[in-house]
């Protein structure tokens, strides 16, 4: 049988090569050796975690591309059948959920590099609390999903079988890679033997104390003045402790040398000049010092533990890790009997060559190839775009979003989206909203990150916005990826208030490519018109794809990032029927609002905030009344703060307008909101800043055919019909506002104007219908749902 | 004759020699000797807010009758004015009077004060309006909103008598600010064109430069002029361009820095009067293509010293004039400016324009002062006929005889109408 055909791509979880705790240590060296040995026809696709430091330089060279989350990697791969192999280089050291989307699918080959299960045997040290134990157990369960395990030692493989019940056939022991510096000829044999060497580390498991005691208790070694060098990154206090142990054991502390952190060259020299390498660990997954010592031509004595038994095969050269008396004779003999030492070296010479990095890597990739051989690879064919569709079902889509009764325009918008989207896909909404109300078209669930993390859904959509309703959804998006519908044009408040100052400063500085001081951030908070950063970059980086509703926002991102998010125009989510808008219905709405027939009703909708220009509205009302227009103004929304509410009421009183202005004293009900729009002669929707933000209220007014005045930026962001929506400059002026209202009132008077307005309204509502929106959304997700009309029809029925 | 109390608060606070302050100075300086007795006043906030008289020694500073004023910076002058104001309260303001506000400067407190006066029944409140552009084109002023200026509009609406510096301003007021809710036909008081201290210029064929005077505020389109200039230079036309005017802080001046590398280009942010006069002596024409103006003094000032001008067709100050000595462009753009510059570079065209400019009859500050005084007198005495020169001549000697601490005395007899303005007037528009 020939070599099995490799799929072109192999996805590799690279996090251990980002994390400073592992990247340059044993785990990192092992991972690099495996990547370096990858076959030439394999294209390595890296999975990296944006919350960790960047990949180390050497690792970056081995991957052709990286993705910030599993969802993005899967969407980027042409792998609808989930055949691309996945390799986790260090599955037990980082959150397994991050890569769960790759670990969930049963069709792909999932490969885990396994180092050890030491924490299971030493829980009091490595799993000190329930959280740590639970996390470890969780990681074990995800590890168990793998199909192929590449442990670094036989003993680790044995642990796999006993702990996870992994079948022997699924285990391919690779060993760990030897640093070639240790086998350089200059270091082998020729150097004068001067000391005994223990290579430990700041971990009691390494057990250097035993060697110190054996050394100190040996009169022969002490009298001969033979030094014991304890290698490893020990701090000075630990060095003092080891010297104290030597004293207590009757030895000379000056014979114990603890050089601390040393360069690789110095370490190699320490090996080369050693009489023997002593490896006294209580537990190991593999023991690099053993093979390093053997490669350097130095006798190696090791504790009698499973990982050492497969490397130091002569039991006479092993000692119990808790018995200094058993070790001391080995140390004394190696010091006095060079011939015996040479014979030990000769006996151990056949072990280490199989741990050359190239050999380790070869064994790994051969195992992967063998693993793939058992999984016949089907080349891509003309097939549907997602696994669920392939199974003949509607695509399963998870939507993470607030829903009613949350008092949020986004919640309302999502609810409206569900009605139409639910006709095209198998829609499940996961929401933080409490006391969820039923939503047509969707199955509702409490919020969970799992749909985003795992592979149960064909697509995941995160709905994010600049409010607390989106906090967990935002976190989930950044962690696990997915599509994202970004409702707001800027996320300043979300970052500053919910994520905190350091995060906000970091995001702004990264976006503007200069340090942003706190004072500048505070200026933006006080006046969003001065805002320089949108705070959308992290969303854009994590999302696949990012979807926005504002042409202005899309344009700004395109200009700065060089790529555009998907633009799907803001669509009508609060539809109006012909009956709702009939003259008698409008008259009834006006009656409910207490309007006299001759009143000119002006409404401005949404929360009352300085950024929505309430002062300008009041000044304009004053002008209009001065011009003889019997206008009344209603603020259809509560103030965002008591202060702004008091300010607006005070200004109204100052202008003598209190009898002509009404304020909402409570949250405006849906019925009250609809009455306000239906009963109004003119609506005003303004923003004092122009970042491409949207206004649901402006869309509602446009869809109701209510003549409206909006500032240009807002009108352009939504694309409202100019037949009855007038835009004024973004630099606001009450005079221009009043003038526009007066002009609009005159232009919209009469039956023919009303007929033209209604025609424009109907055309706008058709173009911006939610069914069009949902179909466009599906296309942007790569779901060609319109090709399955029968299923759509059955679903609707 | 009912006396006039003129509220000059902003001029007293900030006695610069340009802009609206300059108009108020000229108004005081050219108040006709035979006009209604004039009392200069300043607003005193407090409870109650009131108008306070200004002593004659302060008025002497404002009108340069006290030569010390000529040697002081505006900050020093403001300090001296404050000092003198503290030494003397001046003559008490008359009870029955017409109150005239030649500048309100969007001052909230004064706006509210005048609204209160109007509500309390004071019938003789008069105001001079310069323009309403911050309300009608706020984008031209880098304004985020004009809401904070609205007290000004409310105050103007409450005045019983409203004058305008141009027909355009009057049109804006009647059709957009009042929207037909007030009687039409307010008076227009054109500003004087004779304010720059430059002698009348004459045509010379070696004049090849263009001069632009005015602050760089984003509205006056100096950038377009500069682009036109660099375009022509790149095509080999040997022309010069001098821009005189300080730049507002919010302006991005990269284009200006770029232009400074082009031969023949000069930017003088803070020019002395002598520098400006010297510039006029070299230029072939001036260019003033502001996007929006209540009046637009620089074009008529240029014409008043005989220098042709390139200006927009819609410039309010030129609208009532015959199109002599001018190239009017529409629309304002790099191409139309460049085309006009090329046109004026033709010797025959330039000579014709210079000849035309010399023939133009332009309003001067004396006319302005007399027209304002006549208008105010007429408001108080509706029986009287329209303004005439010397109508109040019989009052002149009486005022001259009055006490130095009495109502303001004009500085000498009226000059001949053909006069090009006081040689001592050092205040060009910039």
GROMACS .gro file of C-alpha atoms in nm, chain A residues 337-614:
model
  278
  337UNK     CA    1   3.641   0.432   3.854
  338UNK     CA    2   3.678   0.589   3.506
  339UNK     CA    3   3.673   0.251   3.335
  340UNK     CA    4   3.336   0.173   3.485
  341UNK     CA    5   3.216   0.515   3.383
  342UNK     CA    6   3.325   0.449   3.026
  343UNK     CA    7   3.144   0.118   3.027
  344UNK     CA    8   2.826   0.292   3.143
  345UNK     CA    9   2.858   0.543   2.863
  346UNK     CA   10   2.908   0.263   2.613
  347UNK     CA   11   2.605   0.079   2.743
  348UNK     CA   12   2.387   0.390   2.709
  349UNK     CA   13   2.519   0.494   2.366
  350UNK     CA   14   2.247   0.318   2.172
  351UNK     CA   15   1.957   0.494   2.338
  352UNK     CA   16   1.979   0.862   2.253
  353UNK     CA   17   2.008   0.863   1.871
  354UNK     CA   18   1.643   0.775   1.828
  355UNK     CA   19   1.556   1.105   1.994
  356UNK     CA   20   1.720   1.323   1.736
  357UNK     CA   21   1.458   1.584   1.644
  358UNK     CA   22   1.433   1.457   1.290
  359UNK     CA   23   1.353   1.108   1.413
  360UNK     CA   24   1.092   1.231   1.656
  361UNK     CA   25   0.927   1.438   1.384
  362UNK     CA   26   0.938   1.150   1.137
  363UNK     CA   27   0.764   0.918   1.380
  364UNK     CA   28   0.497   1.180   1.442
  365UNK     CA   29   0.408   1.249   1.079
  366UNK     CA   30   0.422   0.881   0.990
  367UNK     CA   31   0.166   0.822   1.264
  368UNK     CA   32  -0.049   1.101   1.124
  369UNK     CA   33  -0.027   0.951   0.778
  370UNK     CA   34  -0.118   0.614   0.918
  371UNK     CA   35  -0.408   0.767   1.101
  372UNK     CA   36  -0.533   0.924   0.781
  373UNK     CA   37  -0.495   0.598   0.600
  374UNK     CA   38  -0.780   0.465   0.806
  375UNK     CA   39  -0.996   0.757   0.700
  376UNK     CA   40  -1.035   0.752   0.322
  377UNK     CA   41  -1.019   1.109   0.199
  378UNK     CA   42  -1.289   1.230  -0.034
  379UNK     CA   43  -1.186   1.511  -0.260
  380UNK     CA   44  -1.419   1.810  -0.262
  381UNK     CA   45  -1.717   1.762  -0.487
  382UNK     CA   46  -2.014   1.974  -0.581
  383UNK     CA   47  -2.176   1.977  -0.245
  384UNK     CA   48  -2.388   2.195  -0.023
  385UNK     CA   49  -2.217   2.454   0.190
  386UNK     CA   50  -2.255   2.302   0.529
  387UNK     CA   51  -2.271   1.965   0.699
  388UNK     CA   52  -2.630   2.000   0.807
  389UNK     CA   53  -2.736   2.077   0.455
  390UNK     CA   54  -2.534   1.781   0.342
  391UNK     CA   55  -2.739   1.566   0.570
  392UNK     CA   56  -3.047   1.692   0.391
  393UNK     CA   57  -3.161   1.921   0.668
  394UNK     CA   58  -3.198   2.292   0.701
  395UNK     CA   59  -2.877   2.458   0.811
  396UNK     CA   60  -2.854   2.484   1.188
  397UNK     CA   61  -2.782   2.841   1.287
  398UNK     CA   62  -2.713   2.969   1.636
  399UNK     CA   63  -2.787   3.334   1.703
  400UNK     CA   64  -2.650   3.494   2.021
  401UNK     CA   65  -2.848   3.807   2.094
  402UNK     CA   66  -3.066   3.996   2.338
  403UNK     CA   67  -3.438   3.954   2.279
  404UNK     CA   68  -3.756   4.113   2.408
  405UNK     CA   69  -3.847   4.190   2.680
  406UNK     CA   70  -3.503   4.350   2.703
  407UNK     CA   71  -3.558   4.719   2.640
  408UNK     CA   72  -3.326   4.739   2.348
  409UNK     CA   73  -3.379   4.825   1.985
  410UNK     CA   74  -3.135   4.548   1.895
  411UNK     CA   75  -3.352   4.299   2.082
  412UNK     CA   76  -3.653   4.409   1.879
  413UNK     CA   77  -3.453   4.388   1.560
  414UNK     CA   78  -3.334   4.036   1.637
  415UNK     CA   79  -3.689   3.925   1.714
  416UNK     CA   80  -3.801   4.054   1.376
  417UNK     CA   81  -3.505   3.889   1.207
  418UNK     CA   82  -3.597   3.554   1.363
  419UNK     CA   83  -3.940   3.550   1.201
  420UNK     CA   84  -3.792   3.554   0.852
  421UNK     CA   85  -3.461   3.381   0.915
  422UNK     CA   86  -3.645   3.100   1.088
  423UNK     CA   87  -3.816   3.022   0.760
  424UNK     CA   88  -3.484   2.959   0.595
  425UNK     CA   89  -3.274   2.789   0.860
  426UNK     CA   90  -3.311   2.581   1.174
  427UNK     CA   91  -3.268   2.878   1.405
  428UNK     CA   92  -3.170   2.863   1.770
  429UNK     CA   93  -3.133   3.180   1.971
  430UNK     CA   94  -2.913   3.184   2.279
  431UNK     CA   95  -2.991   3.489   2.486
  432UNK     CA   96  -2.887   3.655   2.809
  433UNK     CA   97  -3.234   3.803   2.832
  434UNK     CA   98  -3.429   3.694   3.136
  435UNK     CA   99  -3.790   3.581   3.116
  436UNK     CA  100  -3.765   3.533   2.742
  437UNK     CA  101  -4.082   3.582   2.547
  438UNK     CA  102  -4.154   3.337   2.264
  439UNK     CA  103  -4.015   3.450   1.931
  440UNK     CA  104  -4.159   3.323   1.607
  441UNK     CA  105  -3.917   3.132   1.393
  442UNK     CA  106  -3.665   3.039   1.659
  443UNK     CA  107  -3.604   2.792   1.936
  444UNK     CA  108  -3.492   2.984   2.241
  445UNK     CA  109  -3.222   2.881   2.486
  446UNK     CA  110  -3.048   3.044   2.781
  447UNK     CA  111  -2.721   3.201   2.688
  448UNK     CA  112  -2.429   2.966   2.635
  449UNK     CA  113  -2.094   2.997   2.467
  450UNK     CA  114  -2.108   2.636   2.364
  451UNK     CA  115  -2.282   2.691   2.028
  452UNK     CA  116  -1.995   2.917   1.930
  453UNK     CA  117  -1.727   2.691   2.068
  454UNK     CA  118  -1.844   2.352   1.951
  455UNK     CA  119  -1.944   2.218   1.613
  456UNK     CA  120  -2.313   2.156   1.660
  457UNK     CA  121  -2.416   2.447   1.441
  458UNK     CA  122  -2.337   2.517   1.081
  459UNK     CA  123  -2.317   2.887   1.147
  460UNK     CA  124  -2.303   3.105   1.456
  461UNK     CA  125  -2.410   3.470   1.453
  462UNK     CA  126  -2.317   3.705   1.735
  463UNK     CA  127  -2.525   4.020   1.764
  464UNK     CA  128  -2.313   4.289   1.924
  465UNK     CA  129  -2.384   4.647   2.017
  466UNK     CA  130  -2.270   4.929   2.240
  467UNK     CA  131  -2.459   4.827   2.554
  468UNK     CA  132  -2.451   4.585   2.845
  469UNK     CA  133  -2.698   4.357   2.668
  470UNK     CA  134  -2.411   4.226   2.457
  471UNK     CA  135  -2.136   4.169   2.709
  472UNK     CA  136  -2.122   3.789   2.708
  473UNK     CA  137  -2.194   3.768   2.339
  474UNK     CA  138  -1.901   3.999   2.274
  475UNK     CA  139  -1.672   3.786   2.491
  476UNK     CA  140  -1.788   3.472   2.315
  477UNK     CA  141  -1.728   3.622   1.974
  478UNK     CA  142  -1.376   3.728   2.063
  479UNK     CA  143  -1.299   3.388   2.214
  480UNK     CA  144  -1.456   3.150   1.969
  481UNK     CA  145  -1.534   3.354   1.659
  482UNK     CA  146  -1.837   3.338   1.436
  483UNK     CA  147  -2.029   3.578   1.222
  484UNK     CA  148  -2.104   3.910   1.389
  485UNK     CA  149  -2.376   4.163   1.326
  486UNK     CA  150  -2.235   4.490   1.461
  487UNK     CA  151  -2.530   4.716   1.522
  488UNK     CA  152  -2.343   5.021   1.643
  489UNK     CA  153  -2.103   5.243   1.459
  490UNK     CA  154  -1.881   5.277   1.763
  491UNK     CA  155  -1.828   5.078   2.082
  492UNK     CA  156  -1.677   5.351   2.299
  493UNK     CA  157  -1.915   5.321   2.592
  494UNK     CA  158  -1.899   4.942   2.585
  495UNK     CA  159  -1.522   4.943   2.608
  496UNK     CA  160  -1.484   5.227   2.856
  497UNK     CA  161  -1.765   5.134   3.092
  498UNK     CA  162  -1.800   4.759   3.059
  499UNK     CA  163  -1.450   4.645   2.966
  500UNK     CA  164  -1.265   4.909   3.167
  501UNK     CA  165  -1.015   5.184   3.112
  502UNK     CA  166  -0.701   4.976   3.036
  503UNK     CA  167  -0.881   4.772   2.773
  504UNK     CA  168  -1.036   5.083   2.619
  505UNK     CA  169  -0.701   5.261   2.604
  506UNK     CA  170  -0.532   4.957   2.455
  507UNK     CA  171  -0.798   4.918   2.187
  508UNK     CA  172  -0.794   5.287   2.097
  509UNK     CA  173  -0.415   5.296   2.083
  510UNK     CA  174  -0.404   4.990   1.862
  511UNK     CA  175  -0.666   5.132   1.628
  512UNK     CA  176  -0.507   5.475   1.598
  513UNK     CA  177  -0.152   5.336   1.601
  514UNK     CA  178  -0.045   5.586   1.864
  515UNK     CA  179  -0.070   5.601   2.241
  516UNK     CA  180  -0.410   5.734   2.343
  517UNK     CA  181  -0.404   5.900   2.685
  518UNK     CA  182  -0.685   5.873   2.936
  519UNK     CA  183  -0.758   6.244   2.900
  520UNK     CA  184  -0.837   6.199   2.531
  521UNK     CA  185  -1.060   5.904   2.604
  522UNK     CA  186  -1.246   6.113   2.858
  523UNK     CA  187  -1.291   6.386   2.600
  524UNK     CA  188  -1.451   6.134   2.368
  525UNK     CA  189  -1.680   6.016   2.643
  526UNK     CA  190  -1.790   6.374   2.708
  527UNK     CA  191  -1.838   6.452   2.341
  528UNK     CA  192  -1.861   6.166   2.095
  529UNK     CA  193  -1.829   6.411   1.810
  530UNK     CA  194  -1.459   6.422   1.896
  531UNK     CA  195  -1.427   6.045   1.884
  532UNK     CA  196  -1.140   5.928   1.667
  533UNK     CA  197  -1.163   5.551   1.719
  534UNK     CA  198  -1.460   5.327   1.646
  535UNK     CA  199  -1.356   5.037   1.872
  536UNK     CA  200  -1.472   4.789   1.608
  537UNK     CA  201  -1.136   4.633   1.524
  538UNK     CA  202  -1.151   4.342   1.767
  539UNK     CA  203  -1.496   4.253   1.644
  540UNK     CA  204  -1.381   4.271   1.285
  541UNK     CA  205  -1.075   4.059   1.358
  542UNK     CA  206  -1.275   3.788   1.532
  543UNK     CA  207  -1.575   3.782   1.301
  544UNK     CA  208  -1.626   3.569   0.993
  545UNK     CA  209  -1.780   3.774   0.847
  546UNK     CA  210  -1.853   4.104   1.018
  547UNK     CA  211  -2.187   4.244   0.908
  548UNK     CA  212  -2.285   4.609   0.944
  549UNK     CA  213  -2.602   4.794   0.857
  550UNK     CA  214  -2.454   5.136   0.791
  551UNK     CA  215  -2.296   5.228   0.460
  552UNK     CA  216  -2.101   5.496   0.643
  553UNK     CA  217  -1.953   5.244   0.887
  554UNK     CA  218  -1.867   5.005   0.606
  555UNK     CA  219  -1.696   5.285   0.418
  556UNK     CA  220  -1.494   5.393   0.719
  557UNK     CA  221  -1.374   5.040   0.790
  558UNK     CA  222  -1.290   4.983   0.427
  559UNK     CA  223  -1.090   5.303   0.414
  560UNK     CA  224  -0.889   5.218   0.725
  561UNK     CA  225  -0.863   4.840   0.719
  562UNK     CA  226  -0.843   4.789   0.346
  563UNK     CA  227  -1.128   4.540   0.355
  564UNK     CA  228  -1.493   4.600   0.399
  565UNK     CA  229  -1.735   4.428   0.630
  566UNK     CA  230  -2.048   4.287   0.471
  567UNK     CA  231  -2.305   4.563   0.433
  568UNK     CA  232  -2.667   4.459   0.469
  569UNK     CA  233  -2.889   4.768   0.484
  570UNK     CA  234  -3.086   4.826   0.801
  571UNK     CA  235  -3.425   4.674   0.738
  572UNK     CA  236  -3.777   4.736   0.851
  573UNK     CA  237  -3.827   4.545   1.173
  574UNK     CA  238  -4.139   4.719   1.292
  575UNK     CA  239  -4.369   4.678   0.993
  576UNK     CA  240  -4.685   4.878   0.940
  577UNK     CA  241  -4.992   4.751   0.768
  578UNK     CA  242  -5.210   4.963   0.547
  579UNK     CA  243  -5.470   4.959   0.824
  580UNK     CA  244  -5.219   5.090   1.077
  581UNK     CA  245  -5.159   5.392   0.860
  582UNK     CA  246  -5.509   5.461   0.733
  583UNK     CA  247  -5.632   5.816   0.804
  584UNK     CA  248  -5.877   5.692   1.064
  585UNK     CA  249  -5.603   5.495   1.241
  586UNK     CA  250  -5.378   5.800   1.246
  587UNK     CA  251  -5.666   6.010   1.378
  588UNK     CA  252  -5.730   5.756   1.651
  589UNK     CA  253  -5.360   5.762   1.744
  590UNK     CA  254  -5.370   6.141   1.766
  591UNK     CA  255  -5.676   6.122   1.984
  592UNK     CA  256  -5.501   5.881   2.218
  593UNK     CA  257  -5.210   6.123   2.233
  594UNK     CA  258  -5.445   6.405   2.328
  595UNK     CA  259  -5.375   6.608   2.015
  596UNK     CA  260  -5.627   6.861   1.891
  597UNK     CA  261  -5.713   6.844   1.520
  598UNK     CA  262  -5.528   7.167   1.447
  599UNK     CA  263  -5.212   7.078   1.636
  600UNK     CA  264  -4.897   7.016   1.440
  601UNK     CA  265  -4.752   6.716   1.621
  602UNK     CA  266  -4.375   6.689   1.614
  603UNK     CA  267  -4.211   6.387   1.775
  604UNK     CA  268  -3.854   6.296   1.845
  605UNK     CA  269  -3.810   5.931   1.937
  606UNK     CA  270  -3.572   5.736   2.154
  607UNK     CA  271  -3.385   5.804   2.473
  608UNK     CA  272  -3.345   6.173   2.543
  609UNK     CA  273  -2.977   6.247   2.544
  610UNK     CA  274  -2.757   6.543   2.461
  611UNK     CA  275  -2.625   6.349   2.163
  612UNK     CA  276  -2.977   6.348   2.015
  613UNK     CA  277  -2.998   6.728   2.011
  614UNK     CA  278  -3.298   6.797   2.235
   0.00000   0.00000   0.00000
